[in-house]
PDB file of C-alpha atoms in Angstrom:
ATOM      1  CA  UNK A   1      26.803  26.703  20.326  1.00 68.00           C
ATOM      2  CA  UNK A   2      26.517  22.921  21.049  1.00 83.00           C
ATOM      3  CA  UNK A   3      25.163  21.000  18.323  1.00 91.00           C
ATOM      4  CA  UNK A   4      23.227  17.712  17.909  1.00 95.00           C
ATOM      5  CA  UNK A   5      22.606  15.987  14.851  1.00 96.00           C
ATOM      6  CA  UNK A   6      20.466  13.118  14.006  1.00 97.00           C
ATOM      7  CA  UNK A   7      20.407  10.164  11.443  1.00 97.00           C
ATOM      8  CA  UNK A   8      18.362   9.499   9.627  1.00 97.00           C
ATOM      9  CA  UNK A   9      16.156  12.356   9.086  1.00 96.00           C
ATOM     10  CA  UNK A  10      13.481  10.626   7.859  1.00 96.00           C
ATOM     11  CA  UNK A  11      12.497   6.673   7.872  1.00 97.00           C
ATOM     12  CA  UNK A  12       9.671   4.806   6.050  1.00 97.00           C
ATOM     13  CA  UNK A  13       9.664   0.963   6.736  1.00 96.00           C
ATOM     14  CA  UNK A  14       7.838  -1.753   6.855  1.00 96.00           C
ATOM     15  CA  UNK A  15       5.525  -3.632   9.410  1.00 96.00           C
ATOM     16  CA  UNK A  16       8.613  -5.915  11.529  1.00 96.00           C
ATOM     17  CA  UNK A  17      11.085  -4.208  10.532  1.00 96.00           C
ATOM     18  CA  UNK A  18      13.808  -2.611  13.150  1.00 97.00           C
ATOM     19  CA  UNK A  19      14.847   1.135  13.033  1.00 97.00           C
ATOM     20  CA  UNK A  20      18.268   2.117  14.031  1.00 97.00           C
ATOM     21  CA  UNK A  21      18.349   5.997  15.018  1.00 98.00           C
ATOM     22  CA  UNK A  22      21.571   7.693  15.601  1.00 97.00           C
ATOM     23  CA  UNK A  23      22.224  10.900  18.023  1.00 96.00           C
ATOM     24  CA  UNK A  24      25.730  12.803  17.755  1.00 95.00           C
ATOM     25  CA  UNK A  25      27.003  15.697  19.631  1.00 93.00           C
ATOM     26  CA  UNK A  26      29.128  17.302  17.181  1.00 93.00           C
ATOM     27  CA  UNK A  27      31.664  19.487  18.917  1.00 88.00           C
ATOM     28  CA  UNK A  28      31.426  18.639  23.053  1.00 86.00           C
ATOM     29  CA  UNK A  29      30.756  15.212  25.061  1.00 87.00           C
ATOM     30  CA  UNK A  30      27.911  14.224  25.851  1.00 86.00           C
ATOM     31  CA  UNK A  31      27.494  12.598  29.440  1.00 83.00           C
ATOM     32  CA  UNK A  32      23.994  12.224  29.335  1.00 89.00           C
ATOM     33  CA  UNK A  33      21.567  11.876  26.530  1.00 93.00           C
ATOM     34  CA  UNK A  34      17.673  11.710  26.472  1.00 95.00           C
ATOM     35  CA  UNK A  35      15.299  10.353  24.040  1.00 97.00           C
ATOM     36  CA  UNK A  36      11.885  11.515  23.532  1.00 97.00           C
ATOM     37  CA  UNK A  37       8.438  10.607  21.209  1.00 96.00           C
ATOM     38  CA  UNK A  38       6.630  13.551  19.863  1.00 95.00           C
ATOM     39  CA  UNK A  39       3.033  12.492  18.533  1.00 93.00           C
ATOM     40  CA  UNK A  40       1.233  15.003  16.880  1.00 88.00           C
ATOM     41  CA  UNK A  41       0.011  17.448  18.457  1.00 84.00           C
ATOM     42  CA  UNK A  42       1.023  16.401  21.400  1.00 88.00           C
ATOM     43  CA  UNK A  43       4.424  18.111  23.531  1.00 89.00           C
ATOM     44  CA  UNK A  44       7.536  15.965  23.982  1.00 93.00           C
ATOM     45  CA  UNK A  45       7.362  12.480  26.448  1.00 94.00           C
ATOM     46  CA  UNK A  46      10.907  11.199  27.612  1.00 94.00           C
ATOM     47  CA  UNK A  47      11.230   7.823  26.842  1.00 96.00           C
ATOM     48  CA  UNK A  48      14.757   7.334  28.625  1.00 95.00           C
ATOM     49  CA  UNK A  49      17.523   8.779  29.573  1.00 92.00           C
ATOM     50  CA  UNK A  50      21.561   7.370  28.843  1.00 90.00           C
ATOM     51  CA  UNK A  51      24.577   8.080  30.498  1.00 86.00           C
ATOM     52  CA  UNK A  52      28.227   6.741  28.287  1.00 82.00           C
ATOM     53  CA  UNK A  53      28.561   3.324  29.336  1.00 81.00           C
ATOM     54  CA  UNK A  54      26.128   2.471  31.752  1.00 83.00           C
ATOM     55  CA  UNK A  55      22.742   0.681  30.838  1.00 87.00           C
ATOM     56  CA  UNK A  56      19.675   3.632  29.836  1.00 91.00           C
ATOM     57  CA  UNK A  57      16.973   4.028  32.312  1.00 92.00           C
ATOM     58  CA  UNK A  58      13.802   4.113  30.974  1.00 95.00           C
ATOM     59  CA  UNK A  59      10.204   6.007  31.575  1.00 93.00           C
ATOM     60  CA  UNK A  60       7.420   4.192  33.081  1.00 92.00           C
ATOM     61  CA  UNK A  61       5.226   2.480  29.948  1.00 93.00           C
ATOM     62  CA  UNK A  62       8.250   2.413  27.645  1.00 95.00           C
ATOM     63  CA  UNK A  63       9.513  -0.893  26.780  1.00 94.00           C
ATOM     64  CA  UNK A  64      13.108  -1.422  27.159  1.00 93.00           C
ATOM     65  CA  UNK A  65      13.310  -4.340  24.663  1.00 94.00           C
ATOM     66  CA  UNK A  66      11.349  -2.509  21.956  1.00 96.00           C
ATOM     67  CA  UNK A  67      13.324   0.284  22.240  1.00 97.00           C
ATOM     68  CA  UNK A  68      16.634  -0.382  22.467  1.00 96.00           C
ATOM     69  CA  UNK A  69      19.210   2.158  23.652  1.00 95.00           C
ATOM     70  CA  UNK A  70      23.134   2.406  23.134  1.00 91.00           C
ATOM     71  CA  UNK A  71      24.984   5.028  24.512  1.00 88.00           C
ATOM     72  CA  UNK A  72      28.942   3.456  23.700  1.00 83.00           C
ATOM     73  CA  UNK A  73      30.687   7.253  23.386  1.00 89.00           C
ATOM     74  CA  UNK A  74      30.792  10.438  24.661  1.00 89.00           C
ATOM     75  CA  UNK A  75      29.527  11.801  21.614  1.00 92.00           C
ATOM     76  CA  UNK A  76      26.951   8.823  20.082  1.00 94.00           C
ATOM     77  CA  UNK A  77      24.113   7.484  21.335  1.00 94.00           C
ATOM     78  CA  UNK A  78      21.873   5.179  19.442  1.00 96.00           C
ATOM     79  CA  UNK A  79      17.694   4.070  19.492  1.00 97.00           C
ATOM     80  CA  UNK A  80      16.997   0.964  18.123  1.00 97.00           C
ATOM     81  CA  UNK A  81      12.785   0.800  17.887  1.00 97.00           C
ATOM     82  CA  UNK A  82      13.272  -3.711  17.267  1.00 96.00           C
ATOM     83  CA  UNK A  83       9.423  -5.085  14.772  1.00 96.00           C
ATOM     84  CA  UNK A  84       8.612  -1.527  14.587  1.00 96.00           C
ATOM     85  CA  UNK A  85       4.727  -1.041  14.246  1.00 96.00           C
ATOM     86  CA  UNK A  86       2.529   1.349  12.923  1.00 96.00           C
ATOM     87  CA  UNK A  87       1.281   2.953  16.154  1.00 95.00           C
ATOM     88  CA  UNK A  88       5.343   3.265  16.468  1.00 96.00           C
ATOM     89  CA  UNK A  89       5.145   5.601  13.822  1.00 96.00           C
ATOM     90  CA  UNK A  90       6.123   9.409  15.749  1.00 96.00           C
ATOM     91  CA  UNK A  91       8.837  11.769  16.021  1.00 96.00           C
ATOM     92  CA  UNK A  92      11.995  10.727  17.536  1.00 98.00           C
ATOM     93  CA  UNK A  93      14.027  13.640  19.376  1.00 97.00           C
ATOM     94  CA  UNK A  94      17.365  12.920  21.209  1.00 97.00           C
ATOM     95  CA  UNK A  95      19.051  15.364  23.337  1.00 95.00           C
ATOM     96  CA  UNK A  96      22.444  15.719  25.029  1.00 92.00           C
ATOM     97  CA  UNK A  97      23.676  17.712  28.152  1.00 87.00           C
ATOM     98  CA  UNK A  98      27.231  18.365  28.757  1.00 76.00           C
ATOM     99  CA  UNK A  99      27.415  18.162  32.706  1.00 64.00           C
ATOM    100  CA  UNK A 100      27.311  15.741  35.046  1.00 53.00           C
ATOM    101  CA  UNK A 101      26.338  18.323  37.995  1.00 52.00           C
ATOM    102  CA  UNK A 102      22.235  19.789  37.710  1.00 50.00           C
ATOM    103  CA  UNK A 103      21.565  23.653  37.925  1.00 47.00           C
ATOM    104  CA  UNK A 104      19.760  25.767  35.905  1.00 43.00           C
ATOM    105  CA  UNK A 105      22.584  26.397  33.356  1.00 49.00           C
ATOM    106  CA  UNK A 106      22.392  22.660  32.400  1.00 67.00           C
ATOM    107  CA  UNK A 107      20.925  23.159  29.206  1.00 80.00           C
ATOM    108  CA  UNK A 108      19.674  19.961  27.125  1.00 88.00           C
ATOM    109  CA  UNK A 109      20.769  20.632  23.272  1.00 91.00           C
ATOM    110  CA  UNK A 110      18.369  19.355  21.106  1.00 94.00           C
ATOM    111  CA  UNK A 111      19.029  17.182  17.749  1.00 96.00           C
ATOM    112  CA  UNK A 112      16.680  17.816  14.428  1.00 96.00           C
ATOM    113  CA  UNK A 113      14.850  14.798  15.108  1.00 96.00           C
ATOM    114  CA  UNK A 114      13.748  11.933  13.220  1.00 97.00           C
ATOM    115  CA  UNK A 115      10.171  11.303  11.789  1.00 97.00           C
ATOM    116  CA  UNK A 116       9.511   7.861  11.289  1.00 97.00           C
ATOM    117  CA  UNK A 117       6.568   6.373   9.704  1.00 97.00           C
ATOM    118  CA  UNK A 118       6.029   2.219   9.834  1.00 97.00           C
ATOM    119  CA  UNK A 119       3.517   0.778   7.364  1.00 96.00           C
TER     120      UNK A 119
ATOM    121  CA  UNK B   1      -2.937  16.868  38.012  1.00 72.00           C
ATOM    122  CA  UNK B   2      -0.305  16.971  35.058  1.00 81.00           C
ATOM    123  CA  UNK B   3       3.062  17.616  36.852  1.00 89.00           C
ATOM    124  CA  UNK B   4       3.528  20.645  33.509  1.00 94.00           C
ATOM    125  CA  UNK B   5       0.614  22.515  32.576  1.00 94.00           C
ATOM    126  CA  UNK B   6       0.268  24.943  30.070  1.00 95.00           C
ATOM    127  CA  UNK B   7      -3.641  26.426  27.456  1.00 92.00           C
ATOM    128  CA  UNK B   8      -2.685  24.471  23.942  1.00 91.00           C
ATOM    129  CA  UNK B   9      -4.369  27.510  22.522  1.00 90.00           C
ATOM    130  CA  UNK B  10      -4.132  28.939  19.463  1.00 93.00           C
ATOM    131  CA  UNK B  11      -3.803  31.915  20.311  1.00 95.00           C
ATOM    132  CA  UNK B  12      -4.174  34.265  17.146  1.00 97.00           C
ATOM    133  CA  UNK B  13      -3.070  37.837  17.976  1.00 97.00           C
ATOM    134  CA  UNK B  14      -2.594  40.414  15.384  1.00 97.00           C
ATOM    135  CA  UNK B  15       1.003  42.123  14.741  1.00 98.00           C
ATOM    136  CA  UNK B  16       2.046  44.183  17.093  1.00 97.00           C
ATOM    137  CA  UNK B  17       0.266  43.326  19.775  1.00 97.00           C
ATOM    138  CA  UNK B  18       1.562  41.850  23.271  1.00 97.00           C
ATOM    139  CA  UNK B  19       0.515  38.091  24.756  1.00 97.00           C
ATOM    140  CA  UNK B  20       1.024  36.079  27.578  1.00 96.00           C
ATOM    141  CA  UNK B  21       1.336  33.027  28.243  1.00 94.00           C
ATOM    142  CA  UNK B  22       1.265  31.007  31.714  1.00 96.00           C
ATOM    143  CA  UNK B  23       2.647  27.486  32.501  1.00 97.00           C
ATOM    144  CA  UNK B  24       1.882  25.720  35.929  1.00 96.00           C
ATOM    145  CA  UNK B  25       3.766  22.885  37.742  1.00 95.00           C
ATOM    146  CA  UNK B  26       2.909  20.592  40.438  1.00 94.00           C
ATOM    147  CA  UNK B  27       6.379  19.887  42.480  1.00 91.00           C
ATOM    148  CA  UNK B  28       6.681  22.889  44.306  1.00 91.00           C
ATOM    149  CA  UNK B  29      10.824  22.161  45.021  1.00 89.00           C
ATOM    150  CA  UNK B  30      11.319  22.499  41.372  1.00 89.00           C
ATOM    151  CA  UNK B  31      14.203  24.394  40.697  1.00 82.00           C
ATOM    152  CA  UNK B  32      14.879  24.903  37.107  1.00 88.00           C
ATOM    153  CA  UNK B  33      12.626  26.944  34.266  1.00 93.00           C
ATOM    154  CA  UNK B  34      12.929  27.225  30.570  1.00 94.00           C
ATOM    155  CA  UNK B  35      10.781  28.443  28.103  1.00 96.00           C
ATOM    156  CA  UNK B  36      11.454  27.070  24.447  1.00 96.00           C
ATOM    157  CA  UNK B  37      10.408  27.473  20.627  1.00 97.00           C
ATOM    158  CA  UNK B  38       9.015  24.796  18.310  1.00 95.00           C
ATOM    159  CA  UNK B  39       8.393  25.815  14.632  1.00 95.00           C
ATOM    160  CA  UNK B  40       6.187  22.717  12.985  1.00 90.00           C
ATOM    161  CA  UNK B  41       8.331  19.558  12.494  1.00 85.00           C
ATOM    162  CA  UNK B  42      11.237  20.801  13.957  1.00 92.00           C
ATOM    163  CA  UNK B  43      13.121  20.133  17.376  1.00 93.00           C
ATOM    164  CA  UNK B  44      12.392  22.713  20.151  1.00 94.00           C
ATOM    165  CA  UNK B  45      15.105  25.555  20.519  1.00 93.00           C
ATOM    166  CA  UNK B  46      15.734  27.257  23.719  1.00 93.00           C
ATOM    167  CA  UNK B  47      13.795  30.641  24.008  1.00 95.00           C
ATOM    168  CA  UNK B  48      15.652  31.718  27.472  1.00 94.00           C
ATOM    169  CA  UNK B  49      15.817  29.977  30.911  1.00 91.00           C
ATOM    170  CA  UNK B  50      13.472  31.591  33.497  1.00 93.00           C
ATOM    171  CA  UNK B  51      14.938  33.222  36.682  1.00 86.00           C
ATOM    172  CA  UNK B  52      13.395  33.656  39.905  1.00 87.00           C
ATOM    173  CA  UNK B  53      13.864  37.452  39.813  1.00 88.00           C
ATOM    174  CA  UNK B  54      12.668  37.307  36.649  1.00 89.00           C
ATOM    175  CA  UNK B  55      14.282  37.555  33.070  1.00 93.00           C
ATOM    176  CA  UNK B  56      13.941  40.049  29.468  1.00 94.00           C
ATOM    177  CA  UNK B  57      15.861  39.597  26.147  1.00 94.00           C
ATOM    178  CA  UNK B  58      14.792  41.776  23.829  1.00 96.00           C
ATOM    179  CA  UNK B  59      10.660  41.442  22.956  1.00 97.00           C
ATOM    180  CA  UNK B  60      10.294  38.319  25.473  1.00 97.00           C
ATOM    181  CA  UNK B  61       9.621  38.622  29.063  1.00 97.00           C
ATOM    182  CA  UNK B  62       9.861  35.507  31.843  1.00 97.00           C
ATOM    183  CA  UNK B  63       7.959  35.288  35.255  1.00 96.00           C
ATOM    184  CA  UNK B  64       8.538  32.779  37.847  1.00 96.00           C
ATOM    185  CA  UNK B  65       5.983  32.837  40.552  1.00 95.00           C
ATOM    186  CA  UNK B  66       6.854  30.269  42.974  1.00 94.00           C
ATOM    187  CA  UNK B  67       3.562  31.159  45.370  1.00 94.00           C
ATOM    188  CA  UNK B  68       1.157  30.042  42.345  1.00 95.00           C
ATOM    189  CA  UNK B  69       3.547  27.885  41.118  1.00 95.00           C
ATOM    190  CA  UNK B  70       3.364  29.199  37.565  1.00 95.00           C
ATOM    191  CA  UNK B  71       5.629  30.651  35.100  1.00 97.00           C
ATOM    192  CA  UNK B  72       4.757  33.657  32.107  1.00 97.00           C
ATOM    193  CA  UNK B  73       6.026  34.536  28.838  1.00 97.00           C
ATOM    194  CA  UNK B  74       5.363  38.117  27.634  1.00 97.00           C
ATOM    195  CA  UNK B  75       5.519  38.792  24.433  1.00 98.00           C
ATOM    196  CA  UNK B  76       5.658  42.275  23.243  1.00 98.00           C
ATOM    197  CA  UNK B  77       5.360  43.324  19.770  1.00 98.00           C
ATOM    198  CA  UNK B  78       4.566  40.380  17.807  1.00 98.00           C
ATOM    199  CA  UNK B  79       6.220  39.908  14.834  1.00 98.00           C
ATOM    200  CA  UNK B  80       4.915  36.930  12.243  1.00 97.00           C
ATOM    201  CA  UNK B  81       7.724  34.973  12.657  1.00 97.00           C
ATOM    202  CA  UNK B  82       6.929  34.419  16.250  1.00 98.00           C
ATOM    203  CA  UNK B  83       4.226  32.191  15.516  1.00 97.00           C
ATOM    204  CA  UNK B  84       5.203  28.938  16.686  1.00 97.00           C
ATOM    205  CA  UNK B  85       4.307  26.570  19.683  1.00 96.00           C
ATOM    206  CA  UNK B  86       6.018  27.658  22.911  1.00 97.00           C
ATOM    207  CA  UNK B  87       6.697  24.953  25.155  1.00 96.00           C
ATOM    208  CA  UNK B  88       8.049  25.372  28.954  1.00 96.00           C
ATOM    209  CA  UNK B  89       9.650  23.387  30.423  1.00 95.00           C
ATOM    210  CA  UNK B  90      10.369  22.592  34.270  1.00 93.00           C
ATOM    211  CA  UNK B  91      13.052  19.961  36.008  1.00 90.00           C
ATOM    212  CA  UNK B  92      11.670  19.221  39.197  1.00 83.00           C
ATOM    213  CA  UNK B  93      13.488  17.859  41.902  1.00 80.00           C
ATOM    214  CA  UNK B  94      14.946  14.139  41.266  1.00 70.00           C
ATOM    215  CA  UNK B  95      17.609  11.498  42.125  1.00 56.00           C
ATOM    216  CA  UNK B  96      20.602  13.835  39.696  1.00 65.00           C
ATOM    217  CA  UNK B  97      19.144  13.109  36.498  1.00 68.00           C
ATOM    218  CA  UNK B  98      17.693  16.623  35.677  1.00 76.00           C
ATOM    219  CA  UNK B  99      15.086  15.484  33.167  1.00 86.00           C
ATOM    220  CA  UNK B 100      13.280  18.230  31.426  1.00 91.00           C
ATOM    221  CA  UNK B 101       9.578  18.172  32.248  1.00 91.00           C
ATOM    222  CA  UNK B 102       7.868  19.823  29.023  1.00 94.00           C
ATOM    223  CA  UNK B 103       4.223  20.811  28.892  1.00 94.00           C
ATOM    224  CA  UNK B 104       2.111  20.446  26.046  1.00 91.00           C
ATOM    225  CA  UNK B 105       3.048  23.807  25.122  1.00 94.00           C
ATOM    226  CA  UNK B 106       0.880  26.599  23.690  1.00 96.00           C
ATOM    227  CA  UNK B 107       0.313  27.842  20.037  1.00 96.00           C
ATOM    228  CA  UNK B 108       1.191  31.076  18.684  1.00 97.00           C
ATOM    229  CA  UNK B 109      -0.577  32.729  15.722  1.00 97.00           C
ATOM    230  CA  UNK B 110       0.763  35.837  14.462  1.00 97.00           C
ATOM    231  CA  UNK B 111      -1.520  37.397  11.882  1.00 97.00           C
ATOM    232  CA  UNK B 112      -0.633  40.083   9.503  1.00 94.00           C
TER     233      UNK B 112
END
């Protein structure tokens, strides 16, 4: 099956401090990938969605120049969270779908996700 | 009205025995239906998309019901390892993107 990975696994940093978060389909392109927050306890909120090439869109209430997305390949996309806070401090899920066309079949494959914690 | 709906529970059940769980949506043109698995800390993994005739692999049953606007999980003989948060997931209608729609999803206790 597709697969999704996710670096790093795990981040501690600082107060001001920007996190870099990388998503990678492993073995098929990615068209479109998605990025969501997980607070605990709480289900999965899309923050935005990338296509290869073309500027992310972004949910309503996330802030595009806090959260910087970078979708330069088929197969990579990256988050940037730019003077990370503490109330920044979630999990961090990307996900990547193969088609360009909707249906049902257009499943979303999901990487490990990334905890990260700011001080 | 939350556009994804689903009881957080718990919902503690002893082995063996059969639960349900319902998930309601507000867009009644959504088209798309998934039910999927998340273990603590980990990403969610598909469980099985949802059909509108309905859907069975192996122990797990799926429901749509497009009247209520609700779909059901059925899980029949528990096992301990099912115990996990079961989150569904709807893609309503929308300019192409297809964005999954999760709910909060609902908590699964298995108890031996």
């Amino acid at each position: 099956g597709a697969v999704v990975s996710q670096h790093p696994s795990r981040v501690i940093c600082k107060s001001g401090t920007s996190v870099k978060i990388e998503c990678r389909s492993l073995d098929f392109q990615a068209t479109t990938m998605f990025w969501y927050r997980q607070f605990p306890k709480q289900s999965l909120m899309l923050m935005a969605t990338s296509n290869e090439g073309s500027k992310a869109t972004y949910e309503q209430g996330v802030e595009k120049d806090k959260f910087l997305i970078n979708h330069a390949s088929l197969t990579l996309s990256t988050l940037t969270v730019t003077s990370a806070h503490p109330e920044d401090s979630s999990f961090y899920i990307c996900s990547a779908r193969t088609g360009t066309s909707g249906g049902q079949y257009n499943e979303q494959f999901f990487g490990p996700g990334t905890r990260l914690t700011v001080l | 009205r939350k556009e994804v709906e689903q009881d957080p529970g718990p919902f503690n059940v002893p082995e063996g025995a059969t639960v349900a769980f319902n998930c309601t949506y507000s867009n009644s043109a959504s088209q798309s239906f998934f039910w999927y698995r998340q273990d603590c800390r980990k990403e969610p993994k598909l469980l099985m998309s949802v059909y509108s005739s309905g859907n069975e692999d192996g122990r797990f049953t799926a429901q749509l019901n497009r009247a209520s606007q609700y779909i059901s999980l059925l899980i029949r003989d528990s096992k301990l390892s099912d115990s996990a948060t079961y989150l569904c997931v709807v893609i309503p209608p929308t300019s192409g993107t297809y964005k999954y729609i999760f709910g909060t999803g609902t908590r699964l206790k298995v108890l031996a």
